[in-house]
PDB file of C-alpha atoms in Angstrom:
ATOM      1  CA  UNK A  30       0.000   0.000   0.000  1.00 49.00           C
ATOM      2  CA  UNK A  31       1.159   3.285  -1.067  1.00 56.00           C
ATOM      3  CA  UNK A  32      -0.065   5.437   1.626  1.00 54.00           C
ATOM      4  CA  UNK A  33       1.147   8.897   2.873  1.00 60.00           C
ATOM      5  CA  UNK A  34       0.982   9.727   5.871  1.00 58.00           C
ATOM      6  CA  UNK A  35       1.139   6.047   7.954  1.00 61.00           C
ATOM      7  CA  UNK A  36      -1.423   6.680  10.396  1.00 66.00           C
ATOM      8  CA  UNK A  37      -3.472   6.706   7.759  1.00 68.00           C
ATOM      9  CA  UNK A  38      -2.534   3.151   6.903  1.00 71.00           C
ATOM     10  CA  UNK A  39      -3.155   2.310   9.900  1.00 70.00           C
ATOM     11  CA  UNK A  40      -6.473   3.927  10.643  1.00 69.00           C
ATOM     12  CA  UNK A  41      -7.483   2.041   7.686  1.00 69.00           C
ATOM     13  CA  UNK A  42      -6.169  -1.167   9.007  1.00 67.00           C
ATOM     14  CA  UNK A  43      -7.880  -0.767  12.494  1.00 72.00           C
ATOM     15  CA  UNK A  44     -11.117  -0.184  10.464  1.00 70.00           C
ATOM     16  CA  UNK A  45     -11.152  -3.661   8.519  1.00 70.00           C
ATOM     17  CA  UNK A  46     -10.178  -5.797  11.332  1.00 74.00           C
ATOM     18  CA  UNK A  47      -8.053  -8.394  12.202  1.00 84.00           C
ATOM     19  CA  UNK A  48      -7.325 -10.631   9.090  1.00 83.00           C
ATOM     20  CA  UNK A  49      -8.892 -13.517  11.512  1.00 86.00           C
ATOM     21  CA  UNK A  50     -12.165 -11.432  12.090  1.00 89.00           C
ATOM     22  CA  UNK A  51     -12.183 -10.509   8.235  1.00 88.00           C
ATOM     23  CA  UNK A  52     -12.173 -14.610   7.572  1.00 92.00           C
ATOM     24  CA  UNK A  53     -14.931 -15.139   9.775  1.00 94.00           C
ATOM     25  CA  UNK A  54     -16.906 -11.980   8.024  1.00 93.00           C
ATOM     26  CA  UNK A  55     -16.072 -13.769   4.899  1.00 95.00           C
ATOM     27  CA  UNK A  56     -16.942 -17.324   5.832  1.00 97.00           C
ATOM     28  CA  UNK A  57     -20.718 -16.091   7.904  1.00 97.00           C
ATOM     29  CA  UNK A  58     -21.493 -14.003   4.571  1.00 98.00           C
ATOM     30  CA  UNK A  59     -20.422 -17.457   2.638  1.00 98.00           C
ATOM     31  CA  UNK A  60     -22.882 -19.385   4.661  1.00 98.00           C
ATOM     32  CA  UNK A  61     -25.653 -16.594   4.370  1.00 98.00           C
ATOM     33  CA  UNK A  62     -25.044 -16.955   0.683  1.00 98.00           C
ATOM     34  CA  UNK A  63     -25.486 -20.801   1.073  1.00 98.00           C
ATOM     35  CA  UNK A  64     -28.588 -20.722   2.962  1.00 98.00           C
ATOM     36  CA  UNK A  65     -29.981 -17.707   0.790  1.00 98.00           C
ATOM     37  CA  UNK A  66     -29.426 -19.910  -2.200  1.00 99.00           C
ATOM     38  CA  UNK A  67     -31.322 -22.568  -1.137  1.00 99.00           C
ATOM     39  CA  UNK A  68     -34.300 -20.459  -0.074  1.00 99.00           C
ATOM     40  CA  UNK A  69     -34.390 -19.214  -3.626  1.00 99.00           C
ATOM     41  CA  UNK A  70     -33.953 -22.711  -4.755  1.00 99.00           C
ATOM     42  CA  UNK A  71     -36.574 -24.203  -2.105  1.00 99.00           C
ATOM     43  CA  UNK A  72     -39.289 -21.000  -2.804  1.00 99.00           C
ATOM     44  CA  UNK A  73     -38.477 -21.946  -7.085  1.00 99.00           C
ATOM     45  CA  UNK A  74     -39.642 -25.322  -6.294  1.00 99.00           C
ATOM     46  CA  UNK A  75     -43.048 -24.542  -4.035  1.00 99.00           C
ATOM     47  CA  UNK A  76     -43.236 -21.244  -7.515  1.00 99.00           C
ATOM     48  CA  UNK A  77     -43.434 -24.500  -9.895  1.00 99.00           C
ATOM     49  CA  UNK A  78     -45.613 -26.815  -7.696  1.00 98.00           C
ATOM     50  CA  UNK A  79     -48.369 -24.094  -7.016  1.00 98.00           C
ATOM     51  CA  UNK A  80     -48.349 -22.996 -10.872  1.00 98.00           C
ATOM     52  CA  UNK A  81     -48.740 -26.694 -11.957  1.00 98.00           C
ATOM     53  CA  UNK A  82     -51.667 -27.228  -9.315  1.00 98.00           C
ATOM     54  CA  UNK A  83     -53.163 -23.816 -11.008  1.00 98.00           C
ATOM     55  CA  UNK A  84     -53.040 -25.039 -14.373  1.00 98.00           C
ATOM     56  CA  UNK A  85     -54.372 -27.938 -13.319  1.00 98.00           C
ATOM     57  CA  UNK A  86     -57.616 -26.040 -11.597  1.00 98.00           C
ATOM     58  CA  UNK A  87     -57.844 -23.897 -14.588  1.00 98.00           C
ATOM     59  CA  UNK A  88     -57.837 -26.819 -16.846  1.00 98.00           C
ATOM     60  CA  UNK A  89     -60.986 -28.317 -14.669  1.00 98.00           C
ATOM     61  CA  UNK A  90     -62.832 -25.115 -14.400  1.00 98.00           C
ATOM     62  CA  UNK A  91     -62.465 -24.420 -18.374  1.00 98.00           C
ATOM     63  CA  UNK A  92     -64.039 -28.198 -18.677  1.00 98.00           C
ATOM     64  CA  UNK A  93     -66.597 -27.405 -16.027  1.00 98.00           C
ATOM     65  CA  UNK A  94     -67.585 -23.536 -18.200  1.00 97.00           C
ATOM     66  CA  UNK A  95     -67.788 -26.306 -21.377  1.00 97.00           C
ATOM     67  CA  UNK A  96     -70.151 -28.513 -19.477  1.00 96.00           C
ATOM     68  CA  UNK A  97     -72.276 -25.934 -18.107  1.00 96.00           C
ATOM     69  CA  UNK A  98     -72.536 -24.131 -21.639  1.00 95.00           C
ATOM     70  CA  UNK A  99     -73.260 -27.076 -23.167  1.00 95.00           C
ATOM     71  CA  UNK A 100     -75.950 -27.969 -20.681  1.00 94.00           C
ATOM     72  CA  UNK A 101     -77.619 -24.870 -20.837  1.00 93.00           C
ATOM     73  CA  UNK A 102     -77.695 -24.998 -24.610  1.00 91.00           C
ATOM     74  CA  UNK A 103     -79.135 -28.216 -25.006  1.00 83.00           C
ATOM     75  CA  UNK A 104     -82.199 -27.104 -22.186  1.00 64.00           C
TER      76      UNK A 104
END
C-alpha cells in the first residue's frame, strides 16, 4: 500500500479488522449466501408446484364452463 501519511494506513487497518475477524466476516457471509441460495432454490420449487396445481384447476374449471354451456344450450 502506497499510503502517505502512515497513520493513515493504519487507521485504515484498524477499520477492517483483524485478518482472523475478516475470515470469519467472509466465511458467515459465505454461509448466508449458502442458505440464501437454497431459499431461492426451495421457494423456485413450491413457484413450480403451485403454478402446476393452477393449471391444473384452470384446466378443470375451463371443462366445467364447457359442461355448463353445453348444458344450458341443449335445455
Amino acid at each position: 500500500l502506497l499510503c502517505e501519511p502512515s497513520n493513515i494506513c493504519a487507521s485504515t487497518l484498524e477499520k477492517l479488522g483483524t485478518l482472523g475477524e475478516m475470515m470469519k466476516d467472509l466465511e458467515d457471509y459465505k454461509n448466508k449466501v449458502t442458505s440464501l441460495e437454497t431459499e431461492l432454490k426451495d421457494m423456485r420449487e413450491r413457484y413450480f408446484n403451485m403454478s402446476l396445481s393452477f393449471a391444473e384447476v384452470e384446466a378443470q374449471r375451463e371443462e366445467l364452463v364447457m359442461i355448463v354451456r353445453s348444458l344450458r344450450n341443449g335445455s
